[in-house]
Coordinates of C-alpha atoms in Angstrom, one line a residue:
X1 CA 57.6 -3.5 79.6
X2 CA 60.7 -1.8 77.8
X3 CA 59.8 -4.0 74.7
X4 CA 56.1 -3.1 75.3
X5 CA 57.3 0.1 74.5
X6 CA 59.7 -0.3 71.4
X7 CA 56.6 -1.9 70.2
X8 CA 54.1 1.1 70.7
X9 CA 56.8 3.7 69.6
X10 CA 57.4 1.9 66.6
X11 CA 53.5 1.8 66.1
X12 CA 53.4 5.4 66.2
X13 CA 55.9 6.4 63.9
X14 CA 54.6 3.8 61.6
X15 CA 51.5 5.2 61.6
X16 CA 52.7 8.6 61.2
X17 CA 52.6 10.2 64.9
X18 CA 55.4 11.4 66.3
X19 CA 56.6 11.7 70.0
X20 CA 57.6 15.1 69.0
X21 CA 55.5 18.2 68.7
X22 CA 55.8 19.8 64.8
X23 CA 57.1 23.1 65.4
X24 CA 55.6 26.6 64.3
X25 CA 56.2 28.0 61.4
X26 CA 58.1 31.4 61.8
X27 CA 56.3 34.2 61.5
X28 CA 56.7 35.9 57.5
X29 CA 56.9 39.4 57.7
X30 CA 56.7 42.3 55.1
X31 CA 57.2 46.3 54.9
X32 CA 53.4 47.4 55.2
X33 CA 53.6 50.7 52.6
X34 CA 51.4 53.9 54.8
X35 CA 50.7 55.7 51.9
X36 CA 51.6 56.2 48.3
X37 CA 55.0 58.3 47.7
X38 CA 54.5 61.9 46.3
X39 CA 54.3 62.2 42.7
X40 CA 57.6 63.9 40.6
X41 CA 57.4 67.4 39.5
X42 CA 60.0 66.0 36.6
X43 CA 59.4 63.1 33.9
X44 CA 61.9 61.8 32.3
X45 CA 61.5 59.4 29.2
X46 CA 64.8 56.6 30.3
X47 CA 63.2 54.2 31.6
X48 CA 65.1 52.9 34.8
X49 CA 66.7 49.5 36.3
X50 CA 67.2 49.4 40.0
X51 CA 69.4 46.6 40.7
X52 CA 69.2 44.4 44.5
X53 CA 71.1 46.1 46.6
X54 CA 74.7 44.7 47.3
X55 CA 74.8 43.3 51.7
X56 CA 77.7 41.1 53.0
X57 CA 76.1 38.8 56.3
X58 CA 74.7 39.5 58.3
X59 CA 72.0 41.8 56.0
X60 CA 72.2 39.5 53.6
X61 CA 69.5 36.7 54.8
X62 CA 65.5 37.0 55.6
X63 CA 66.5 37.6 59.4
X64 CA 65.3 40.2 61.6
X65 CA 68.0 41.7 63.0
X66 CA 69.1 43.1 66.2
X67 CA 72.0 45.3 67.9
X68 CA 71.7 44.9 71.5
X69 CA 76.0 46.1 71.3
X70 CA 78.0 47.6 69.5
X71 CA 79.6 44.1 68.2
X72 CA 76.7 41.7 68.5
X73 CA 73.8 41.3 66.4
X74 CA 70.7 38.8 66.9
X75 CA 68.4 37.4 65.6
X76 CA 64.4 37.5 66.3
X77 CA 62.9 33.6 66.8
X78 CA 60.5 32.8 65.3
X79 CA 59.6 35.3 62.8
X80 CA 61.6 36.1 59.2
X81 CA 61.3 38.4 56.7
X82 CA 59.4 37.4 53.1
X83 CA 62.7 37.5 51.1
X84 CA 66.3 38.6 51.8
X85 CA 66.7 42.3 53.2
X86 CA 68.0 43.8 50.1
X87 CA 64.9 42.2 48.1
X88 CA 62.7 43.7 50.1
X89 CA 64.9 47.3 50.5
X90 CA 64.3 46.8 46.6
X91 CA 61.1 45.8 46.1
X92 CA 60.2 49.5 48.6
X93 CA 62.6 51.2 46.2
X94 CA 60.7 50.0 43.1
X95 CA 57.3 50.9 44.1
X96 CA 57.8 54.3 45.5
X97 CA 59.6 55.1 42.1
X98 CA 56.5 53.9 40.1
X99 CA 54.1 55.6 42.2
X100 CA 56.6 59.0 42.0
X101 CA 55.8 58.6 38.1
X102 CA 58.9 60.1 37.3
X103 CA 59.8 57.7 35.1
X104 CA 59.0 56.0 31.4
X105 CA 59.4 52.8 33.1
X106 CA 60.8 51.0 36.5
X107 CA 62.2 47.4 37.1
X108 CA 63.9 45.1 38.7
X109 CA 67.4 43.5 37.5
X110 CA 65.0 40.1 37.1
X111 CA 63.4 41.5 34.5
X112 CA 64.9 41.1 30.6
X113 CA 64.0 44.9 29.6
X114 CA 66.1 47.2 28.4
X115 CA 66.8 50.5 30.4
X116 CA 69.1 53.4 30.0
X117 CA 69.6 54.3 33.6
X118 CA 70.4 51.5 36.3
X119 CA 70.0 52.3 40.4
X120 CA 72.9 50.6 42.4
X121 CA 73.5 50.2 46.0
X122 CA 74.9 48.2 49.3
X123 CA 72.4 47.9 52.3
X124 CA 75.2 48.6 55.0
X125 CA 72.6 48.4 58.2
X126 CA 69.2 47.2 58.5
X127 CA 68.5 46.2 62.3
X128 CA 67.2 47.7 65.4
X129 CA 69.6 49.3 68.1
X130 CA 68.5 49.2 71.8
X131 CA 66.1 46.7 71.1
X132 CA 64.8 45.4 74.9
X133 CA 64.0 48.6 76.0
X134 CA 63.9 51.3 73.4
X135 CA 63.9 49.5 69.5
X136 CA 64.4 51.7 66.9
X137 CA 65.1 50.7 63.2
X138 CA 68.2 51.3 61.3
X139 CA 68.6 51.5 57.4
X140 CA 71.7 52.9 55.8
X141 CA 72.2 52.6 52.2
X142 CA 74.5 54.5 49.4
X143 CA 73.5 54.8 46.5
X144 CA 74.6 55.2 43.1
X145 CA 72.6 56.3 39.9
X146 CA 74.6 55.4 36.4
X147 CA 73.9 55.8 32.9
X148 CA 73.7 51.8 31.4
X149 CA 75.4 52.6 28.0
X150 CA 78.9 54.6 28.5
X151 CA 78.4 53.5 33.2
X152 CA 78.9 56.8 33.7
X153 CA 78.1 58.1 37.6
X154 CA 75.4 60.5 37.3
X155 CA 75.0 60.8 40.9
X156 CA 75.3 59.1 45.1
X157 CA 74.3 59.4 48.0
X158 CA 74.6 58.1 51.6
X159 CA 70.9 57.8 53.4
X160 CA 70.4 56.4 57.0
X161 CA 67.4 56.4 58.5
X162 CA 65.5 55.6 62.3
X163 CA 63.0 55.1 63.4
X164 CA 61.9 54.7 67.4
X165 CA 59.6 51.4 67.5
X166 CA 56.3 51.7 69.5
X167 CA 57.3 49.4 71.7
X168 CA 59.7 45.9 72.2
X169 CA 57.5 43.5 70.3
X170 CA 58.1 42.2 67.2
X171 CA 55.1 44.1 65.6
X172 CA 55.9 47.5 66.8
X173 CA 60.0 46.4 65.6
X174 CA 57.8 45.7 61.8
X175 CA 55.9 49.1 61.8
X176 CA 59.2 50.9 62.6
X177 CA 60.8 49.0 60.1
X178 CA 58.3 50.2 57.6
X179 CA 58.1 53.2 58.5
X180 CA 61.9 53.3 57.8
X181 CA 61.3 51.9 54.9
X182 CA 59.2 54.5 53.6
X183 CA 61.3 57.1 54.2
X184 CA 64.1 55.9 52.8
X185 CA 61.8 54.9 49.1
X186 CA 60.7 58.7 49.0
X187 CA 64.3 60.2 49.7
X188 CA 65.4 57.9 47.2
X189 CA 63.0 58.9 44.7
X190 CA 62.9 63.0 45.9
X191 CA 67.2 62.4 45.4
X192 CA 67.1 60.2 41.7
X193 CA 64.2 61.9 40.0
X194 CA 66.0 65.6 41.2
X195 CA 69.2 64.1 39.2
X196 CA 70.9 65.8 36.6
X197 CA 70.1 63.3 33.9
X198 CA 71.7 65.2 31.3
X199 CA 75.1 65.2 32.5
X200 CA 77.7 63.6 30.3
X201 CA 75.6 63.0 27.0
X202 CA 78.8 63.4 24.8
X203 CA 79.3 59.6 26.4
X204 CA 76.5 57.9 25.3
X205 CA 76.0 59.8 22.1
X206 CA 79.5 60.4 20.4
X207 CA 80.4 62.6 17.5
X208 CA 81.0 60.5 14.7
X209 CA 84.3 61.4 12.9

């Protein structure tokens, strides 16, 4: 009986079958843009590069994170972001800044095109709190606008967004992240386009002796 079972198992395996079920691929989620960003009242002739935000673990991964208590992070099962959280945030910022038409062009740090300005940032929160009862999406970002030639810091600001989810399901959680991401993009766009880009011009255009 044992030999017969072994022969059957070998036949099944060599035939391309397996006795173990194939795991379902994880669902891949995106921050959905609900509406275009508000167009800027100002128009700058400079090009703006948006760097991918810096983040330490666990925010530098594609896992969708929950924080059930102050000292623990967990990941939602069988689901992930389409890319790392930092890239998802970067792309949301780029989309909002492009929609605003406040700059001559807006590029990412993967582009080889030149730019006069760079938006650098650090992502310190991208998770839900109270995931089992009243989940809310949390995004925290510290941003700084610098002039590339002189490396002078023109403006800096910290953003903190909290958006409650309509329920505990992953669809409601991702929808809350989408609303939070749109709010963050709008706030960053308004802040960047309000920055005084004419400050410290002497560092970019030094006077010849």
